[in-house]
Short mmCIF file of C-alpha atoms in Angstrom, two decimals:
data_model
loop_
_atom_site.label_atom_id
_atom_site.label_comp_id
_atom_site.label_asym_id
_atom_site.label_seq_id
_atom_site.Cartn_x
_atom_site.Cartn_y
_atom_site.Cartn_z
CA UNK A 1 17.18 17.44 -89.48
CA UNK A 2 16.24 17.57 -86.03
CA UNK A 3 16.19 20.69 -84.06
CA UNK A 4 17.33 21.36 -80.43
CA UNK A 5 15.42 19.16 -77.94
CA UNK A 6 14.19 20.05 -74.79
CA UNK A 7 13.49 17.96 -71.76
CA UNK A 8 10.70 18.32 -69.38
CA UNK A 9 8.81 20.83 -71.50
CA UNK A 10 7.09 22.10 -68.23
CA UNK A 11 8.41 20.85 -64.54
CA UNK A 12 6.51 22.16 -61.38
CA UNK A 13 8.67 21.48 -58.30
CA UNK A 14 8.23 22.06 -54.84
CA UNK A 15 10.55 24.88 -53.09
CA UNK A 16 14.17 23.14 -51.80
CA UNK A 17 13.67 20.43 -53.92
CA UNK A 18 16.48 19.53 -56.43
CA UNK A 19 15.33 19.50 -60.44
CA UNK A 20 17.36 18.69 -63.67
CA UNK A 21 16.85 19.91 -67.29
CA UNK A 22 18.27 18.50 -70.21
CA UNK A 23 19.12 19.28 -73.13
CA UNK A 24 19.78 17.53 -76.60
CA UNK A 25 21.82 19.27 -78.72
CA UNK A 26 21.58 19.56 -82.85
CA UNK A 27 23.53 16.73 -83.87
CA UNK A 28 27.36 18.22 -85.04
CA UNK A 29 27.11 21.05 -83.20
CA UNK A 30 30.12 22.31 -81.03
CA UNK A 31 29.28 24.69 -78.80
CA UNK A 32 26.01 24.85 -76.06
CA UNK A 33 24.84 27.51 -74.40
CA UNK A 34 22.08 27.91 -71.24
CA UNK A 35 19.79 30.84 -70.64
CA UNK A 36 16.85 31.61 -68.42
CA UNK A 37 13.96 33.59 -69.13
CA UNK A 38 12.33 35.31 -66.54
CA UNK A 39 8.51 36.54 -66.85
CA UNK A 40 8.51 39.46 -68.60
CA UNK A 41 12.05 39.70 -69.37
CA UNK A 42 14.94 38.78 -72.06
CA UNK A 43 17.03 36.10 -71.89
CA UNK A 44 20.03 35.65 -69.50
CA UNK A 45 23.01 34.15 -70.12
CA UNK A 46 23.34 31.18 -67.61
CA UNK A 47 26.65 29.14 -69.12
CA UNK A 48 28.45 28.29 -72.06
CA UNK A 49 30.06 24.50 -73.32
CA UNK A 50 32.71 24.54 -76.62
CA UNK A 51 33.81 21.43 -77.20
CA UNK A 52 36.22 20.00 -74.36
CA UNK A 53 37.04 23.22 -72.49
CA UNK A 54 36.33 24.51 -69.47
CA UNK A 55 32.78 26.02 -69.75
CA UNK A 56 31.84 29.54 -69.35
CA UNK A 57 30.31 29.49 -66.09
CA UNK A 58 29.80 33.38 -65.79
CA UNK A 59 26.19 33.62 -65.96
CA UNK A 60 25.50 30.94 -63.43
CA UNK A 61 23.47 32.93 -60.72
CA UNK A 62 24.47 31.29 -57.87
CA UNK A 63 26.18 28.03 -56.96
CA UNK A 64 23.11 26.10 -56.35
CA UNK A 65 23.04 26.14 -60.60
CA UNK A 66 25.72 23.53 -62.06
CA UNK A 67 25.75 22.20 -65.46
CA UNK A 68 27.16 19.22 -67.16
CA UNK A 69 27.99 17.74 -71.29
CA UNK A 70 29.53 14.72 -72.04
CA UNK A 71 31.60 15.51 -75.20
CA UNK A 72 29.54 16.91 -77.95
CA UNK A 73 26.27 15.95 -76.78
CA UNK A 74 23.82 15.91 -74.08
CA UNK A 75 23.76 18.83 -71.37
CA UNK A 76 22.03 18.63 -68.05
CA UNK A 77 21.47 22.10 -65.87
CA UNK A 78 20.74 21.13 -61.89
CA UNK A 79 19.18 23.67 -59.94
CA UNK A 80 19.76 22.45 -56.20
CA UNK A 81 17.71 23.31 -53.41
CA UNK A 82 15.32 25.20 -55.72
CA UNK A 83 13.93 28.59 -54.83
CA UNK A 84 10.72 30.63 -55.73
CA UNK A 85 12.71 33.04 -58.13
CA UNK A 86 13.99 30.28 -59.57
CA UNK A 87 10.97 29.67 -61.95
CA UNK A 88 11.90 30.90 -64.99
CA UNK A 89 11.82 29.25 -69.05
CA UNK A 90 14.98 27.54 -69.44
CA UNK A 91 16.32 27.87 -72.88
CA UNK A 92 18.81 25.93 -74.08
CA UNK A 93 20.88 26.46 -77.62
CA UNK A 94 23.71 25.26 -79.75
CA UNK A 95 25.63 26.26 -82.37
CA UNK A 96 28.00 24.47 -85.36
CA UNK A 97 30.68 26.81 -84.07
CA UNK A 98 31.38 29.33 -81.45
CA UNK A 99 30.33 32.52 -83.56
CA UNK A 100 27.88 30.86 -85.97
CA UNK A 101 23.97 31.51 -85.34
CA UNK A 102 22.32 30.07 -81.98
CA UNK A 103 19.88 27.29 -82.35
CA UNK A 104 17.17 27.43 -79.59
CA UNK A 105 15.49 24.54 -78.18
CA UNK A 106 11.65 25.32 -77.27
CA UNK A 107 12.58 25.44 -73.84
CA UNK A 108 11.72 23.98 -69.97
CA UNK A 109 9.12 25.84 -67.89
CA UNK A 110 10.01 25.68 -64.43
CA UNK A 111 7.42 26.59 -61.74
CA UNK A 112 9.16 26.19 -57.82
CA UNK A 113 5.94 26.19 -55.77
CA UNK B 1 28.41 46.21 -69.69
CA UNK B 2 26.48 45.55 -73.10
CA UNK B 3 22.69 46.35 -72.56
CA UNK B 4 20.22 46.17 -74.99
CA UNK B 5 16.56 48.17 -74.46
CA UNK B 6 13.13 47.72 -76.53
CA UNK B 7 10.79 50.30 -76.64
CA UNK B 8 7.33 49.29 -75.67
CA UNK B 9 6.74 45.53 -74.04
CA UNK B 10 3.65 45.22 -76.31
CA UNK B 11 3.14 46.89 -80.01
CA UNK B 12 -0.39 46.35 -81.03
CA UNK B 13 -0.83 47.04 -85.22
CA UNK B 14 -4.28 46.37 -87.54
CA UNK B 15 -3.15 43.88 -90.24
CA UNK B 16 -1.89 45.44 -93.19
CA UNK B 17 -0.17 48.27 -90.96
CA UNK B 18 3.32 49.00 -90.85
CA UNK B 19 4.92 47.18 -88.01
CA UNK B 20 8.17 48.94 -86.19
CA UNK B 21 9.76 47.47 -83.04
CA UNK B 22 12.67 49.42 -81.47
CA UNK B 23 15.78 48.35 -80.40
CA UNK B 24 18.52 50.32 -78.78
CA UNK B 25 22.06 49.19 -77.53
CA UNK B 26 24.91 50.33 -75.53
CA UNK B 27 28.17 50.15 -76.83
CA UNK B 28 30.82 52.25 -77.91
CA UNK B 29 32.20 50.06 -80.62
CA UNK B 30 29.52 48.30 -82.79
CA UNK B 31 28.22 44.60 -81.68
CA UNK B 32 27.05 41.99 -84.00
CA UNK B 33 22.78 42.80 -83.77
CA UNK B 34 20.10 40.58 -84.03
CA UNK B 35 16.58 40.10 -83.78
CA UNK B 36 15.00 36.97 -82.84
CA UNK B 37 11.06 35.71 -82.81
CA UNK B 38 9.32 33.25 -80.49
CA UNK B 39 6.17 31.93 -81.22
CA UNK B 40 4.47 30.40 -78.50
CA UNK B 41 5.38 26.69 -76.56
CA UNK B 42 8.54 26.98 -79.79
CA UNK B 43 11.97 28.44 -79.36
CA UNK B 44 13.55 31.84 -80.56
CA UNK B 45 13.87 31.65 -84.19
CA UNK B 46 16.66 34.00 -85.85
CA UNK B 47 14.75 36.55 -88.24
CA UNK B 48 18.55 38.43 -89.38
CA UNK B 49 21.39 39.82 -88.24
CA UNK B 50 23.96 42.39 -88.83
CA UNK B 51 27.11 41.92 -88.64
CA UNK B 52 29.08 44.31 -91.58
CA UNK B 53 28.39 45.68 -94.53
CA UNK B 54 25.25 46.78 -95.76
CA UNK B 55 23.71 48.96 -92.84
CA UNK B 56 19.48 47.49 -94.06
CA UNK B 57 19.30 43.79 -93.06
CA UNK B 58 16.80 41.71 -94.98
CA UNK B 59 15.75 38.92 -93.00
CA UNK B 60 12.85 36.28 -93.94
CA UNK B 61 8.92 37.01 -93.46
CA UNK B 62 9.62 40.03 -95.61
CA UNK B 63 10.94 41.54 -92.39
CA UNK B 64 14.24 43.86 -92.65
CA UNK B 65 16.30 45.94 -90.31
CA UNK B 66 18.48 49.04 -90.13
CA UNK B 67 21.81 49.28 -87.95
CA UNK B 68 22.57 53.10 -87.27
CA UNK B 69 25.80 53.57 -85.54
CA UNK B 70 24.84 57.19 -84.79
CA UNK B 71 21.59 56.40 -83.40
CA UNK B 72 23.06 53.22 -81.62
CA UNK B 73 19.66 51.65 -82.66
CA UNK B 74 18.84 48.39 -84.51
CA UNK B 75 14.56 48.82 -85.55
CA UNK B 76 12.85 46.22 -86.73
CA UNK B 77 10.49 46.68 -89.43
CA UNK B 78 7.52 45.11 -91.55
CA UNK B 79 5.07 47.15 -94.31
CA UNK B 80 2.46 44.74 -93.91
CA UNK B 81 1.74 42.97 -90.61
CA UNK B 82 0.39 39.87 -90.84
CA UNK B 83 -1.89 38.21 -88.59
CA UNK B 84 0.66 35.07 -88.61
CA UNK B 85 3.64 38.00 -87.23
CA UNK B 86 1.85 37.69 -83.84
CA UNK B 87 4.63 36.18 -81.94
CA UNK B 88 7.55 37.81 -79.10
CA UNK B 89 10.50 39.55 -80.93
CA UNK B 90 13.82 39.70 -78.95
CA UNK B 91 16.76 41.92 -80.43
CA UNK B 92 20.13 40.67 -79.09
CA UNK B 93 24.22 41.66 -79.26
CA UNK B 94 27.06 39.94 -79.52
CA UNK B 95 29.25 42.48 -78.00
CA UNK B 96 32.89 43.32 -79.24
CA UNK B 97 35.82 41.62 -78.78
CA UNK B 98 34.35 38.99 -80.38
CA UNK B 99 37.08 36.76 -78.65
CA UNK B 100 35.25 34.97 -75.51
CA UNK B 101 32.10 36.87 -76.40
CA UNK B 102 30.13 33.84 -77.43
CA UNK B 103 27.11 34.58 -75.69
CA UNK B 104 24.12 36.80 -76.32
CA UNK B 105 22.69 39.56 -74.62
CA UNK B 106 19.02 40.01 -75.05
CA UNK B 107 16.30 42.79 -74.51
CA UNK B 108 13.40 42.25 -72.44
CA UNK B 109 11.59 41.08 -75.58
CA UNK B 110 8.03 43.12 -77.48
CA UNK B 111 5.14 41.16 -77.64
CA UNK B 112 3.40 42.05 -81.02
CA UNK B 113 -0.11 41.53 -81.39
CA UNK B 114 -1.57 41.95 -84.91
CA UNK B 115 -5.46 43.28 -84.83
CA UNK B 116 -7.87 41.64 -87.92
#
């Protein structure tokens, strides 16, 4: 079946500018997660979706980042006001429950210019 | 906080050499480990994971590794590179309590590049 999509694969944006990223879940699959790669570094956790709770907004850096998924499905991160340090691979994942293996989507490059 | 550290950004092997990326964590009580790969423009790919049991993980692309609770280390390791192993390994923890502790905590990744 199909994998975890990613949506723009690369984005260049101009600094203070506002961008979106979505992400398309595997079909079925409960929970979502966001992370950000910065050059040269692991992943960090950006924020977490299960089902119809309240997310786990923890990893957010700052309030400019906001995420949103309707139900089961689709997730959209919004970076407001984008900054230079904000360019970064944005990975996106899912999972068939909370615990089971992570899914990763190929991932959004974003370059704030 | 959970931390994870890999020795050595970049491993360089000749193909046919043993390959051995390092992976060290900080916890007092166990995690769940893992190693993923990325290959380039594709997403991280799950290669195994321990969670209990038997301490020597076999994962797939005859890759395997070994959780030492004394060592608090999690090393990744091949016999035979390949020149298709060529690719950014992450190793990741899922720390304890498990409860709320959904998300992953990476290293900085090791960038393995396999020499003909």
């Amino acid at each position: 079946g199909a994998g975890v999509s990613q949506s723009p694969s690369n984005k260049v944006t101009e600094k203070g500018k506002d961008v979106e990223l979505r992400c398309d879940p595997i079909s079925g699959h409960t929970a979502l997660y966001w992370y950000r790669q910065r050059l040269g570094q692991g992943l960090e956790f950006l924020i977490y979706f299960q089902g119809n709770s309240a997310p786990d907004k923890s990893g957010l850096p700052s309030d400019r980042f906001s995420a949103e998924r309707t139900g089961e499905s689709v997730s959209t991160l919004t970076i407001q006001r984008t900054q230079q340090e904000d360019s970064a691979v944005y990975l996106c994942a899912s999972s068939s429950q909370p615990l089971d293996e992570q899914y990763f989507g190929p991932g959004t490059r974003l370059t704030v210019t | 906080a959970q931390s994870v550290t890999q020795l050595g950004s970049h491993v360089s092997v000749s193909e046919g050499a043993l390959v051995l990326l390092r992976c060290n964590y900080s916890s007092s009580v166990p995690p769940y480990l893992f190693w993923y790969v990325q290959y380039p423009n594709q997403g991280l790919q799950l290669l195994l994971k321990y969670t209990t049991g038997a301490t020597l993980v076999k994962g797939i692309n005859g890759f395997e590794a070994e959780f030492k609770k004394s060592e608090t280390s999690f090393h990744l390791t091949k016999p035979s590179a390949h020149m298709s192993d060529a690719a950014e390994y992450f190793c990741a923890v899922r720390p304890f309590p498990l409860q709320g502790a959904q998300k992953l905590v990476f290293g900085q990744g090791t960038r393995l590049t396999i020499n003909p």
